mmCIF file of C-alpha atoms and ligand atoms in Angstrom:
data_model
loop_
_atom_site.group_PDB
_atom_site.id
_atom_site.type_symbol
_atom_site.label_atom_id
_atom_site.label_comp_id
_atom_site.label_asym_id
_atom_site.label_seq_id
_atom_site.Cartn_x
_atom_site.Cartn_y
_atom_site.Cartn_z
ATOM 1 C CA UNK A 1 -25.992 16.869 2.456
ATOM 2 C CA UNK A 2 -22.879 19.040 1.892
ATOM 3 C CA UNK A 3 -19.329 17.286 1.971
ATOM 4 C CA UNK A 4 -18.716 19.246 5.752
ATOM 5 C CA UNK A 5 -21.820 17.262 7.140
ATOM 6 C CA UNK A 6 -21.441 14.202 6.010
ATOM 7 C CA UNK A 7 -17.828 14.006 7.042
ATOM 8 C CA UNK A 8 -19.436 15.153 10.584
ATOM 9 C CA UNK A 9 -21.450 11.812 10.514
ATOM 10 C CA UNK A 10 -19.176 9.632 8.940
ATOM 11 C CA UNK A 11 -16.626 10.503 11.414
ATOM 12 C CA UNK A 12 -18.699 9.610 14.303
ATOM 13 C CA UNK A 13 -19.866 6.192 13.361
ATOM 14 C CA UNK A 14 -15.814 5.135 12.194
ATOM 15 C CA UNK A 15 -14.766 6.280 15.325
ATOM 16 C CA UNK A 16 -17.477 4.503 17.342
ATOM 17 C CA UNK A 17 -16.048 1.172 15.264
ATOM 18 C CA UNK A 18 -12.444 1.878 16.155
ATOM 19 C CA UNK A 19 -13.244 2.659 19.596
ATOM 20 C CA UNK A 20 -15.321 -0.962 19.707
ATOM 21 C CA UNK A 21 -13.037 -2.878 17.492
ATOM 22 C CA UNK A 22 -10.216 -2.053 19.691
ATOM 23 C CA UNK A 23 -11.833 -2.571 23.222
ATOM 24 C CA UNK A 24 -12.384 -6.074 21.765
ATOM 25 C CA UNK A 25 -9.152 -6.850 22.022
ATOM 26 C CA UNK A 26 -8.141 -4.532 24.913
ATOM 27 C CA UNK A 27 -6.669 -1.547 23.158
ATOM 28 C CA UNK A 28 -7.697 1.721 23.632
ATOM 29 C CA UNK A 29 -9.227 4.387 20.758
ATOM 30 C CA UNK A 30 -5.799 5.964 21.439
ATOM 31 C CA UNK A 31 -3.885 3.378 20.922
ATOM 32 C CA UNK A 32 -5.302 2.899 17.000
ATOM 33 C CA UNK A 33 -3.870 6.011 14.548
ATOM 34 C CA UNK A 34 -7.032 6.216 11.865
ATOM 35 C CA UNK A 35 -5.354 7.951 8.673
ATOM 36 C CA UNK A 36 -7.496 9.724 6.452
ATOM 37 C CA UNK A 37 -6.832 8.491 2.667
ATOM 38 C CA UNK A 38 -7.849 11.999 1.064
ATOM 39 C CA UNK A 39 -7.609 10.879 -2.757
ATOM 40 C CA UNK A 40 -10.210 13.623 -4.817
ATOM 41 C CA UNK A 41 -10.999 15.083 -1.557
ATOM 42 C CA UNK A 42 -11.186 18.774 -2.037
ATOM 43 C CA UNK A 43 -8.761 20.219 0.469
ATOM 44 C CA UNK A 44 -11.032 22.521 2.377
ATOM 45 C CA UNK A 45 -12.927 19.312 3.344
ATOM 46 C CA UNK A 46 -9.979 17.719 4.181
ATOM 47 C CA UNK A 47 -8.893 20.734 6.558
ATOM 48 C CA UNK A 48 -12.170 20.622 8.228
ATOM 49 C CA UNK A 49 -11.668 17.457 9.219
ATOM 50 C CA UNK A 50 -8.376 18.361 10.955
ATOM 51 C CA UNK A 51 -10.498 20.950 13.119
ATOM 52 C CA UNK A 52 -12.916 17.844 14.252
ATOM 53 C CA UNK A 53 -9.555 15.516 14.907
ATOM 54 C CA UNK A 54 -8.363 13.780 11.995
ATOM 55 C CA UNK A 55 -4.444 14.378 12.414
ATOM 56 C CA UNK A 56 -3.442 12.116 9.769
ATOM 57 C CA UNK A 57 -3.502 12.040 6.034
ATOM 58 C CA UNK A 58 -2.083 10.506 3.293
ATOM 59 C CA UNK A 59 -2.415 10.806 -0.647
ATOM 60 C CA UNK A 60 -1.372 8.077 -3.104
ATOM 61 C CA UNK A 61 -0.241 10.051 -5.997
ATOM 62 C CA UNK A 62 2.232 12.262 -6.217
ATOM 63 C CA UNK A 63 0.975 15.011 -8.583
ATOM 64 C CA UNK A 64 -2.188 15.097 -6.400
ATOM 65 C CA UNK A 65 -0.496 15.649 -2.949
ATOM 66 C CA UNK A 66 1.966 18.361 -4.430
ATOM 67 C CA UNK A 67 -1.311 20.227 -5.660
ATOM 68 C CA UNK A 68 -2.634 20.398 -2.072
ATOM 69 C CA UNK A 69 0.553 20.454 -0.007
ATOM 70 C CA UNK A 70 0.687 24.114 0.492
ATOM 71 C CA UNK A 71 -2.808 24.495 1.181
ATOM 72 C CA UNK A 72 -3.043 21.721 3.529
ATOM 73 C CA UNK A 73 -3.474 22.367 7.832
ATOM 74 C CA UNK A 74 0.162 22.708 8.798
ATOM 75 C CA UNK A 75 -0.611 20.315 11.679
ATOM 76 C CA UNK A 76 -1.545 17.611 9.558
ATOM 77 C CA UNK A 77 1.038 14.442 9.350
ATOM 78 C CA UNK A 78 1.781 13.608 5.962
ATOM 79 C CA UNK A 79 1.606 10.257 4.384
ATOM 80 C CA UNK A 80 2.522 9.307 1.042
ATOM 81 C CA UNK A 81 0.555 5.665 0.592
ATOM 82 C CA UNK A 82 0.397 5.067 -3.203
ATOM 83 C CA UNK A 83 2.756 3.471 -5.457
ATOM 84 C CA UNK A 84 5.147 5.435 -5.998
ATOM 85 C CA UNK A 85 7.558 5.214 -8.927
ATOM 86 C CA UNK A 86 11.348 5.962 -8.908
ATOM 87 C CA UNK A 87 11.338 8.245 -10.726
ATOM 88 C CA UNK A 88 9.048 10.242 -9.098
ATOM 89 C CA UNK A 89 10.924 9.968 -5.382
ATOM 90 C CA UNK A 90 12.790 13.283 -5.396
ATOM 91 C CA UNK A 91 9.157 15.031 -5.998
ATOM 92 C CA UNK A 92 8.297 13.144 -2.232
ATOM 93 C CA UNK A 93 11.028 13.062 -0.256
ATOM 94 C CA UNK A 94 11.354 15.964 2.632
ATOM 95 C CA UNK A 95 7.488 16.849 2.066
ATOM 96 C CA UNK A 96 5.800 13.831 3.571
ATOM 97 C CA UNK A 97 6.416 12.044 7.492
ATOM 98 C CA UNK A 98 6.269 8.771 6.197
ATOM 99 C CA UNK A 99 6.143 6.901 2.647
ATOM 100 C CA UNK A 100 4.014 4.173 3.593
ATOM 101 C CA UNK A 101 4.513 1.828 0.162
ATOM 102 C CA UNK A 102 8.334 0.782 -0.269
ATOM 103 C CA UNK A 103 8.062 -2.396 -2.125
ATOM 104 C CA UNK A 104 11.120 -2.698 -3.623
ATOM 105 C CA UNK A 105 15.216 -2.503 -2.603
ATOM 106 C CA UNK A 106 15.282 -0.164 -5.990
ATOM 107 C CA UNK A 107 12.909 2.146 -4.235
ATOM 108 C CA UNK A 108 14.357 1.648 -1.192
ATOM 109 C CA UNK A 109 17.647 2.847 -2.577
ATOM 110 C CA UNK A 110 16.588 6.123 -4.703
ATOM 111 C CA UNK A 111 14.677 6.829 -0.763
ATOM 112 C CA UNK A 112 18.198 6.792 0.382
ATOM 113 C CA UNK A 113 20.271 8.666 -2.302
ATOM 114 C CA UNK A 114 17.749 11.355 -2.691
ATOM 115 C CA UNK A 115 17.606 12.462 1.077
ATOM 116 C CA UNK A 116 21.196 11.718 2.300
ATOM 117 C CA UNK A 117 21.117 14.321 -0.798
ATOM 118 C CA UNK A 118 19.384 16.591 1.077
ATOM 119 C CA UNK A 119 20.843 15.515 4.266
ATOM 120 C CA UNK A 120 17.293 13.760 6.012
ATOM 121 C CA UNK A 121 16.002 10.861 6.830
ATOM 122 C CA UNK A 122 13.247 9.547 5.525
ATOM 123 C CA UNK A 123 10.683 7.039 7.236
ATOM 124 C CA UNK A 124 8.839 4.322 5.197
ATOM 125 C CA UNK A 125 6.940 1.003 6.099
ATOM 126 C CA UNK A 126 7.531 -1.340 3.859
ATOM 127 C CA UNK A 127 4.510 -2.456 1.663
ATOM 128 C CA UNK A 128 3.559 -6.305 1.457
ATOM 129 C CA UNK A 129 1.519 -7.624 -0.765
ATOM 130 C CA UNK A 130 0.260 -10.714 1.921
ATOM 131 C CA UNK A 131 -2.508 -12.123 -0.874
ATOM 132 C CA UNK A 132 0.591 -12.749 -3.462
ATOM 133 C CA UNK A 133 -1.495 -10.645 -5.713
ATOM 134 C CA UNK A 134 -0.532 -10.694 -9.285
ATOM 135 C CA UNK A 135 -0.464 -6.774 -10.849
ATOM 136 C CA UNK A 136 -0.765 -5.859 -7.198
ATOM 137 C CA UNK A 137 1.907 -3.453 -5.438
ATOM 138 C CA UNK A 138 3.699 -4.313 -2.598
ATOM 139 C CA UNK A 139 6.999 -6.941 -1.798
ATOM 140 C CA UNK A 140 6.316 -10.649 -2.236
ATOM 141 C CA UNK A 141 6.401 -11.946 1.488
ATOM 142 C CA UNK A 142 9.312 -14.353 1.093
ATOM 143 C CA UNK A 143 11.464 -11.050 0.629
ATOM 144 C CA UNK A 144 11.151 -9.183 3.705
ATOM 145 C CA UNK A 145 14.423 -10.621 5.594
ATOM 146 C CA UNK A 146 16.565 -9.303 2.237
ATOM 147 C CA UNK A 147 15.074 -6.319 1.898
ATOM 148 C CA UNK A 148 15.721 -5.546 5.932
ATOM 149 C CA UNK A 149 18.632 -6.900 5.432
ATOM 150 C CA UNK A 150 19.574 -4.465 2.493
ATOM 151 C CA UNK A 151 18.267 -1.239 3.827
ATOM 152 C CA UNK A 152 19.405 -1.807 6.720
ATOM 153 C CA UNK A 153 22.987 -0.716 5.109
ATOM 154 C CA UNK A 154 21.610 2.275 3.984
ATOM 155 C CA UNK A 155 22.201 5.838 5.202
ATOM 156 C CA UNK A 156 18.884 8.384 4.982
ATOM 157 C CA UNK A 157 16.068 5.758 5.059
ATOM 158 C CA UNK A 158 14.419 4.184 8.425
ATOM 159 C CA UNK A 159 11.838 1.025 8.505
ATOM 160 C CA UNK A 160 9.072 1.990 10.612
ATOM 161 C CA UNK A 161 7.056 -0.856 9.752
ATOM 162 C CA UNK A 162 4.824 -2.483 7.722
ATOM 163 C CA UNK A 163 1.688 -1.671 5.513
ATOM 164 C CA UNK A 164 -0.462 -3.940 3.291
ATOM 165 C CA UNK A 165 -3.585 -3.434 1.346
ATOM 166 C CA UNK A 166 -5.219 -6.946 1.273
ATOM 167 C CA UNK A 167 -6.931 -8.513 -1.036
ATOM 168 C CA UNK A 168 -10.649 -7.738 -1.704
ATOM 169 C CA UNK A 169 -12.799 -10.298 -0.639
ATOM 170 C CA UNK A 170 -16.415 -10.887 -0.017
ATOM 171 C CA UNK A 171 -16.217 -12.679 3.295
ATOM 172 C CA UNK A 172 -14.475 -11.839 6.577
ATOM 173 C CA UNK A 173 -13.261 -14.999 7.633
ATOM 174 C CA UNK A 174 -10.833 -15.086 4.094
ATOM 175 C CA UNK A 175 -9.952 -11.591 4.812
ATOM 176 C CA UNK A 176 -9.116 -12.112 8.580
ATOM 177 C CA UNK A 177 -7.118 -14.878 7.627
ATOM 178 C CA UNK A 178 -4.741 -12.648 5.340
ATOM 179 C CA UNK A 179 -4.568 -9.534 8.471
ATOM 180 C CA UNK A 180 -3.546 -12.701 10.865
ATOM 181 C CA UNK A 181 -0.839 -13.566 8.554
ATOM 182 C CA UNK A 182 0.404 -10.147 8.046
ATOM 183 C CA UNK A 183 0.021 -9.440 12.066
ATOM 184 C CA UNK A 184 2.424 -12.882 12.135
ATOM 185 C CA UNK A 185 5.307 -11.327 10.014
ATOM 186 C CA UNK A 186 4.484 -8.079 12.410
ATOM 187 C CA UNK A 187 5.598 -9.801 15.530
ATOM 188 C CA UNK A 188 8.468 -11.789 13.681
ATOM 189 C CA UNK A 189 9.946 -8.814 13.003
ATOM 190 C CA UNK A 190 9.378 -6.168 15.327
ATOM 191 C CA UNK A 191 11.821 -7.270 17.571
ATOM 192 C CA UNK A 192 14.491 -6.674 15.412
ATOM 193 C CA UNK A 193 15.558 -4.120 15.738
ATOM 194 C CA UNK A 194 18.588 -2.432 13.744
ATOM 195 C CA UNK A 195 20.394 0.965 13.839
ATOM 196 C CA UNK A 196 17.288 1.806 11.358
ATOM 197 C CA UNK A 197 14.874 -0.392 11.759
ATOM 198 C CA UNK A 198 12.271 -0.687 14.539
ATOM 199 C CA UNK A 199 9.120 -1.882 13.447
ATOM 200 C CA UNK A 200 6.460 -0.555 15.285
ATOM 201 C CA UNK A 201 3.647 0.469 12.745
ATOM 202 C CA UNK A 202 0.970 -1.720 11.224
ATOM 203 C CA UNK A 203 -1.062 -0.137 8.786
ATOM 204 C CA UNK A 204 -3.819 -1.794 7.519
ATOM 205 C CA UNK A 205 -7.572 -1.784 7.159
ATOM 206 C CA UNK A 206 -9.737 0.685 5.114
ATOM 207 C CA UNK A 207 -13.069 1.711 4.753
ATOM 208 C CA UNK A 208 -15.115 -1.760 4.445
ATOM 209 C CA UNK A 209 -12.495 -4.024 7.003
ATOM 210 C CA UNK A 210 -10.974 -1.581 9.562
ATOM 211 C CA UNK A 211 -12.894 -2.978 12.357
ATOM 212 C CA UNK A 212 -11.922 -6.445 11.286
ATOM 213 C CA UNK A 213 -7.937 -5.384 10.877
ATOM 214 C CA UNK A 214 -7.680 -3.730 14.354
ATOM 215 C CA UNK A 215 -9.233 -6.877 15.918
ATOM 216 C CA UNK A 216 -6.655 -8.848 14.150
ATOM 217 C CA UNK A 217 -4.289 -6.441 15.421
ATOM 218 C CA UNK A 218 -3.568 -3.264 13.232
ATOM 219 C CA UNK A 219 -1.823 0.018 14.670
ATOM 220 C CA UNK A 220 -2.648 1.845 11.814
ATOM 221 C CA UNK A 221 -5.908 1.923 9.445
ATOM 222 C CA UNK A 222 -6.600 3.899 6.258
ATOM 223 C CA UNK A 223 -9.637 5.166 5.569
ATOM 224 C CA UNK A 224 -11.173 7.192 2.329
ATOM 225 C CA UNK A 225 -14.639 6.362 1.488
ATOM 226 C CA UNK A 226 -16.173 5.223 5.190
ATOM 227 C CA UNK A 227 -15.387 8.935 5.890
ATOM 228 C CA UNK A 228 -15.508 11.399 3.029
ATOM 229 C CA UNK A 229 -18.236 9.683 0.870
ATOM 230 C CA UNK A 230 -17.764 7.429 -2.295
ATOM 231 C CA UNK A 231 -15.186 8.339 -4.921
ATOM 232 C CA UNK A 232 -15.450 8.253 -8.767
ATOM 233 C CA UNK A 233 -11.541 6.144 -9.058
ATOM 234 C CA UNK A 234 -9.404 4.182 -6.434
HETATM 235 C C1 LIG B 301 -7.701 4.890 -1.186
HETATM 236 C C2 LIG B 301 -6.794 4.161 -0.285
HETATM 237 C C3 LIG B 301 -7.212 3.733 0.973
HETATM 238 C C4 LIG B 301 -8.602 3.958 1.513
HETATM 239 O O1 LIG B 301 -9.581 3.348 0.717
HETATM 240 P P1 LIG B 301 -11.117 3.357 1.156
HETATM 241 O O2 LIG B 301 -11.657 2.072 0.693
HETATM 242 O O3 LIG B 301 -11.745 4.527 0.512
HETATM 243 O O4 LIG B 301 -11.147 3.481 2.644
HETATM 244 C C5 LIG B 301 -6.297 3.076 1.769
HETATM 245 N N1 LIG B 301 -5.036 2.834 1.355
HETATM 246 C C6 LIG B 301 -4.592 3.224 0.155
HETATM 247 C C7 LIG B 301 -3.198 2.926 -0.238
HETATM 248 C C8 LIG B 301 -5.465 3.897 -0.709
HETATM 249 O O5 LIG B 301 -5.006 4.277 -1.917
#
C-alpha cells in the first residue's frame, strides 16, 4: 500500500478512537487537538495529510524540522516536541507555535533571551516527566511550582501548559494511573493563572494509549506511528 493510502486508513480508525474516547467522557471530537508527530515522515506525506485534516504537527529534532520547514503546508501549526538542547534554541525560536518540551528553568531562560531578542513571544508547555524516569526528559514533578514561579518573571516566554510522555508500560491500568496523576497537577494548576501563564493545554497520549489519555482527560494527543505507519528510530 503506498504511504498516501495507508495514512487514508490510519486516519480514519484514530479518529473513530478520539471521537469514542472522548464521547466517553462527554467531550466532543472537537474538543481533542490530535497532533501529528511527523519524525522520518517524508514531507509530501505529511502535506497530504493536511489536505484530509490533520492541522497539527510537530517534529522532535531540530535539524529535521529545519529540513522540512519551507516545504511544509503553510497552514500547518508548528510544534517543536523533542528535547531540545540550549544550545540549539535560537535554531527554534520564531519558526514553531509552540515548543512543547521545556524541562528546565535553563531552557526556560535561553526561550526568553533569544526571542525578547527578536522581540516575540514564544509559547511552551512545560514537559513532566510524571513516571520519575531516570535518563528520561522532562521536569521532576516536585519542581513545577519553582519553575512557574521562575518563568513567570520572564519577558518573551508564555506557559501554555503541560506535556508528558509517560512511561511505557504493558498494562493500562499502570499507565492510566500515571495520565490521572498528570491530569491532577493539570487542574492544580490551571487556575493559576499569571501575566504569562494560563494553563490550558494537556498533551499527552500517542499512538498505542491516546484513547486511554483522552479518557483520563488529555486536550492534546501525539500521534506518529498509529497514523503514518511504523518507523525505523523513536
Ligand atoms: C514520536 C513522538 C510521539 C509519537 O509517537 P508514536 O508512538 O509514533 O505515536 C509523541 N511525542 C513525542 C515527543 C514523540 O517524539
Amino acid at each position: 500500500m503506498d504511504s498516501f493510502s495507508l495514512f487514508d486508513e490510519n486516519y480514519k480508525i484514530v479518529c473513530d478512537k478520539i471521537q469514542n474516547a472522548a464521547n466517553s467522557v462527554g467531550k466532543n471530537f472537537e474538543d481533542i487537538t490530535l497532533l501529528a508527530a511527523t519524525k522520518t515522515v517524508p514531507v509530501e506525506t505529511i502535506n497530504y495529510s493536511f489536505e484530509k485534516g490533520i492541522k497539527y504537527m510537530g517534529e522532535n529534532r531540530v535539524q529535521e524540522f529545519l529540513s522540512k520547514e519551507e516545504a511544509l503546508n503553510k497552514g500547518f501549526h508548528r510544534h517543536f516536541i523533542g528535547t531540545l538542547q540550549t544550545n540549539k534554541v535560537k535554531q527554534i525560536v520564531g519558526k514553531v507555535e509552540l515548543i512543547q518540551s521545556v524541562d528546565s528553568v535553563k531552557l526556560a531562560k535561553e526561550i526568553s533571551k533569544q526571542s525578547v531578542a527578536r522581540n516575540i513571544t514564544s509559547n511552551v508547555l512545560i514537559e513532566i516527566n510524571i513516571g520519575s524516569e531516570e535518563n528520561k526528559s522532562g521536569l521532576d514533578k516536585s519542581k513545577i511550582n519553582e519553575i512557574l514561579a521562575e518563568i513567570s518573571e520572564m519577558n518573551g516566554i508564555f506557559v501554555k501548559g503541560l506535556m508528558t510522555l509517560g512511561p511505557i508500560f504493558e498494562n493500562n491500568l499502570q499507565k492510566s494511573k500515571f495520565f490521572e496523576e498528570m491530569y491532577k497537577i493539570y487542574i492544580d494548576n490551571r487556575g493559576k493563572i499569571k501575566d504569562n501563564i494560563d494553563i490550558g493545554i494537556l498533551s499527552m497520549g500517542m499512538s498505542d494509549d491516546f484513547d486511554l489519555a483522552i479518557k483520563c482527560g488529555a486536550t492534546m494527543v501525539r500521534v506518529g506511528s498509529a497514523l503514518y505507519g511504523k518507523r525505523n528510530y523513536n
